[in-house]
Amino acid sequence: MRIYEDTYQHKGLRKQLIETLKGKGITSQEVLNAINSIPRHYFLDSAFDKIAYEDRAFPIGEGQTISQPYTVAFQTQLLEVKRNEKVLEIGSGSLYQTTVLLELGAKVYTIERQKNLFEKHKHYYFKNKYLNIKFFYGDGFEGLPTYGPFDKILITAAAPFIPPKLIDQLRIGGMMVLPVDEGEQQRMLRITKLSDGSLQEESFHNFSFVPMLTGKN
Ligand code: SAH
């Protein structure tokens, strides 16, 4: 049985990470507070305990990764999450990004296509702390039509294009943040659905994600 402990050393390293994120341009105090309050090392194999607060992605099994803290902070900041908003997340992975959304007060619907990762979610460490979470095993390209529309949608894998079914599941005034393929790297986009149903697109800098794949595994 693994023992989970959030020591002074972990908290100190987390404070340093917050400074790093500020230095890289993260300004949302809510997002920084959320990251500061979540023990990222709980989402990683204990072998990563000492390096869990480096601003890097790490393997989480099945060829997948926990996103880099800067990426999590940047995407979350762009999403402008408000308390009680319904957020659809594609790519649950380690549930670290999910936990940041929950800490901000969102009601999170999260989809994972890798069965082995999804099975691990039964043991989510914070399942008694955050009750506004629903886990789904499925293909994120399909979204969750019966649960929509969503206030916000977040994709945490490299999308080959903007998934049309997800646009359908976004409410008017809602926003979707996603990295879209541009070869080796992906361009971070924020799509806002305007009152006439048209889309406003904002483009940010490049990131590197694992691919968003179709079907289940
Ligand atoms: N947010 C996660 C990032 C995990 S990496 C974290 O912070 O840990 C991206 C995840 O997206 C992987 O777990 C991968 O299996 C998943 N994924 C890729 N394509 C998907 C799809 N079509 N539907 C749902 N999940 C998908």
XYZ file of C-alpha atoms and ligand atoms in Angstrom:
243
model
C 0.000 0.000 0.000
C 1.367 3.373 -0.977
C 1.486 6.009 1.747
C 0.502 9.471 0.540
C 2.181 12.302 2.361
C 2.364 15.980 1.503
C 5.488 17.059 3.376
C 6.971 20.504 3.945
C 9.489 19.643 1.276
C 6.726 18.957 -1.262
C 4.966 22.188 -0.286
C 8.222 24.128 -0.650
C 8.863 22.677 -4.098
C 5.294 23.568 -5.052
C 5.876 27.187 -4.022
C 8.937 27.246 -6.283
C 6.854 25.818 -9.118
C 4.333 28.641 -8.642
C 7.163 31.171 -9.027
C 8.294 29.393 -12.196
C 4.748 29.553 -13.597
C 4.480 33.257 -12.783
C 7.828 33.794 -14.490
C 6.459 32.091 -17.606
C 3.489 34.466 -17.672
C 0.687 32.763 -15.725
C -1.260 35.579 -14.053
C -4.521 34.021 -12.815
C -4.308 33.939 -9.016
C -7.128 31.373 -8.867
C -5.208 29.015 -11.136
C -1.954 29.526 -9.216
C -3.761 28.923 -5.900
C -5.307 25.723 -7.233
C -1.943 24.394 -8.424
C -0.374 25.397 -5.122
C -2.960 23.415 -3.199
C -2.824 20.159 -5.175
C -0.105 17.588 -4.428
C 0.998 16.727 -7.956
C 3.184 13.895 -6.658
C 0.015 11.946 -5.715
C -0.748 11.665 -9.444
C 2.579 10.073 -10.298
C 4.316 6.829 -9.503
C 6.238 7.156 -6.227
C 9.480 6.874 -8.232
C 8.845 10.481 -9.358
C 8.335 11.806 -5.837
C 11.460 13.984 -5.802
C 10.984 15.468 -9.266
C 7.189 15.818 -9.361
C 7.405 19.608 -9.083
C 9.713 20.124 -12.010
C 7.886 21.899 -14.819
C 7.837 18.813 -17.026
C 5.513 16.150 -18.358
C 6.058 12.631 -16.965
C 4.952 9.175 -18.125
C 1.768 7.789 -16.530
C 1.652 4.447 -18.391
C 0.065 3.331 -21.674
C 2.405 5.707 -23.528
C 0.567 8.686 -22.034
C 1.786 11.608 -19.951
C 0.692 13.929 -17.169
C 0.780 17.381 -18.772
C 3.512 19.850 -17.867
C 2.334 22.190 -15.064
C 2.831 25.225 -17.316
C 0.550 23.652 -19.927
C -2.093 22.836 -17.295
C -1.895 26.394 -15.963
C -2.045 27.956 -19.436
C -5.019 25.890 -20.626
C -6.900 26.393 -17.354
C -6.285 30.140 -17.405
C -7.599 30.361 -20.981
C -10.727 28.442 -19.981
C -11.730 31.106 -17.378
C -13.545 28.539 -15.230
C -16.218 29.870 -12.866
C -17.700 27.983 -9.900
C -20.445 25.504 -10.838
C -19.738 25.644 -14.561
C -20.119 22.365 -16.449
C -16.793 21.442 -17.954
C -16.176 18.592 -20.379
C -12.583 17.367 -20.349
C -11.192 15.103 -23.064
C -8.207 13.019 -21.872
C -8.510 12.302 -18.128
C -5.040 10.703 -17.980
C -3.672 11.074 -14.443
C -6.653 13.256 -13.357
C -4.243 16.037 -12.367
C -5.741 18.602 -14.776
C -9.205 17.362 -13.751
C -8.361 18.096 -10.121
C -7.294 21.644 -10.966
C -10.715 22.175 -12.599
C -12.474 20.669 -9.563
C -10.499 22.868 -7.195
C -11.801 25.879 -9.169
C -15.339 24.700 -8.431
C -16.228 23.250 -11.837
C -18.546 20.286 -12.365
C -16.295 18.066 -14.416
C -17.243 15.386 -16.956
C -14.024 13.701 -18.002
C -13.504 11.142 -20.798
C -10.590 8.731 -21.227
C -10.141 6.268 -24.121
C -7.425 4.095 -22.514
C -9.134 1.358 -20.513
C -6.185 0.827 -18.160
C -6.001 4.499 -17.240
C -9.769 4.677 -16.869
C -9.742 1.657 -14.513
C -7.271 3.458 -12.258
C -9.774 6.266 -11.768
C -11.698 4.024 -9.353
C -8.869 4.699 -6.917
C -8.882 8.484 -7.395
C -7.265 9.798 -4.237
C -9.629 12.779 -3.903
C -12.908 10.984 -4.632
C -14.306 11.965 -1.222
C -13.093 15.550 -1.455
C -14.520 16.485 -4.841
C -17.985 15.162 -5.499
C -18.642 17.044 -8.762
C -16.820 14.621 -11.018
C -18.113 12.061 -13.491
C -15.766 9.624 -15.229
C -16.437 8.208 -18.692
C -14.677 5.566 -20.750
C -15.094 6.539 -24.384
C -13.968 8.459 -27.426
C -13.649 12.170 -26.814
C -14.404 12.949 -30.474
C -17.996 11.925 -29.670
C -18.233 13.986 -26.486
C -21.213 13.352 -24.206
C -24.324 14.442 -26.149
C -26.738 13.399 -23.382
C -24.952 15.519 -20.753
C -24.428 18.671 -22.806
C -24.451 21.523 -23.467
C -21.277 22.416 -21.587
C -20.092 25.843 -20.468
C -16.502 24.906 -21.211
C -14.676 22.129 -23.057
C -10.996 21.300 -22.585
C -9.008 18.918 -24.770
C -5.721 17.722 -23.263
C -4.450 15.755 -26.289
C -3.355 17.008 -29.733
C -6.502 17.251 -31.859
C -6.047 16.747 -35.638
C -8.903 19.234 -36.210
C -11.597 20.987 -34.171
C -14.011 18.127 -33.324
C -17.408 19.163 -34.778
C -19.483 17.142 -32.287
C -17.819 18.987 -29.434
C -18.714 22.333 -31.000
C -22.338 21.115 -31.054
C -22.127 20.356 -27.328
C -20.810 23.807 -26.414
C -23.421 26.272 -25.150
C -23.785 29.715 -26.709
C -21.175 31.905 -25.009
C -19.195 28.815 -24.043
C -15.498 28.322 -24.723
C -13.364 25.401 -25.832
C -9.589 25.271 -25.361
C -7.612 22.776 -27.424
C -4.232 22.171 -29.020
C -4.593 21.597 -32.783
C -2.014 19.765 -34.863
C 0.561 21.652 -36.828
C 2.984 18.798 -37.489
C 5.424 18.224 -34.607
C 3.721 20.789 -32.414
C 0.242 22.054 -31.812
C -1.201 25.523 -31.789
C -3.247 26.349 -28.694
C -6.685 27.610 -29.705
C -9.569 29.110 -27.779
C -12.913 28.889 -29.538
C -15.877 30.939 -28.324
C -19.393 30.144 -29.554
C -21.087 33.476 -30.279
C -24.815 34.227 -29.938
C -25.455 33.653 -33.667
C -23.765 30.246 -33.383
C -20.640 31.358 -35.237
C -17.189 30.712 -33.795
C -14.588 33.193 -32.681
C -11.102 31.734 -32.774
C -8.083 32.979 -30.825
C -4.673 31.484 -31.380
C -1.797 31.299 -28.877
C 1.666 29.760 -28.959
C 2.732 26.192 -29.669
C 2.725 23.217 -27.309
C 3.548 19.542 -27.551
C 0.869 16.970 -26.622
C 0.308 13.258 -27.097
C -2.145 12.649 -29.968
C -5.925 12.617 -29.639
C -6.859 9.219 -31.098
C -10.177 7.914 -32.338
C -12.044 4.968 -30.825
C -11.342 3.213 -27.548
C -8.373 1.134 -26.434
N -5.054 15.769 -18.591
C -4.135 14.654 -18.507
C -3.344 14.565 -19.794
C -3.153 13.177 -20.185
S -2.394 12.995 -21.779
C -3.223 14.788 -17.322
O -2.958 15.905 -16.883
O -2.734 13.762 -16.833
C -3.807 12.914 -22.840
C -4.800 11.840 -22.519
O -5.803 11.895 -23.564
C -4.265 10.419 -22.526
O -4.593 9.789 -21.319
C -4.963 9.762 -23.730
O -5.238 8.400 -23.537
C -6.240 10.578 -23.801
N -6.912 10.596 -25.112
C -6.361 10.645 -26.351
N -7.321 10.649 -27.307
C -8.518 10.594 -26.645
C -9.875 10.557 -27.060
N -10.233 10.547 -28.364
N -10.844 10.507 -26.116
C -10.528 10.493 -24.801
N -9.247 10.518 -24.333
C -8.259 10.571 -25.244
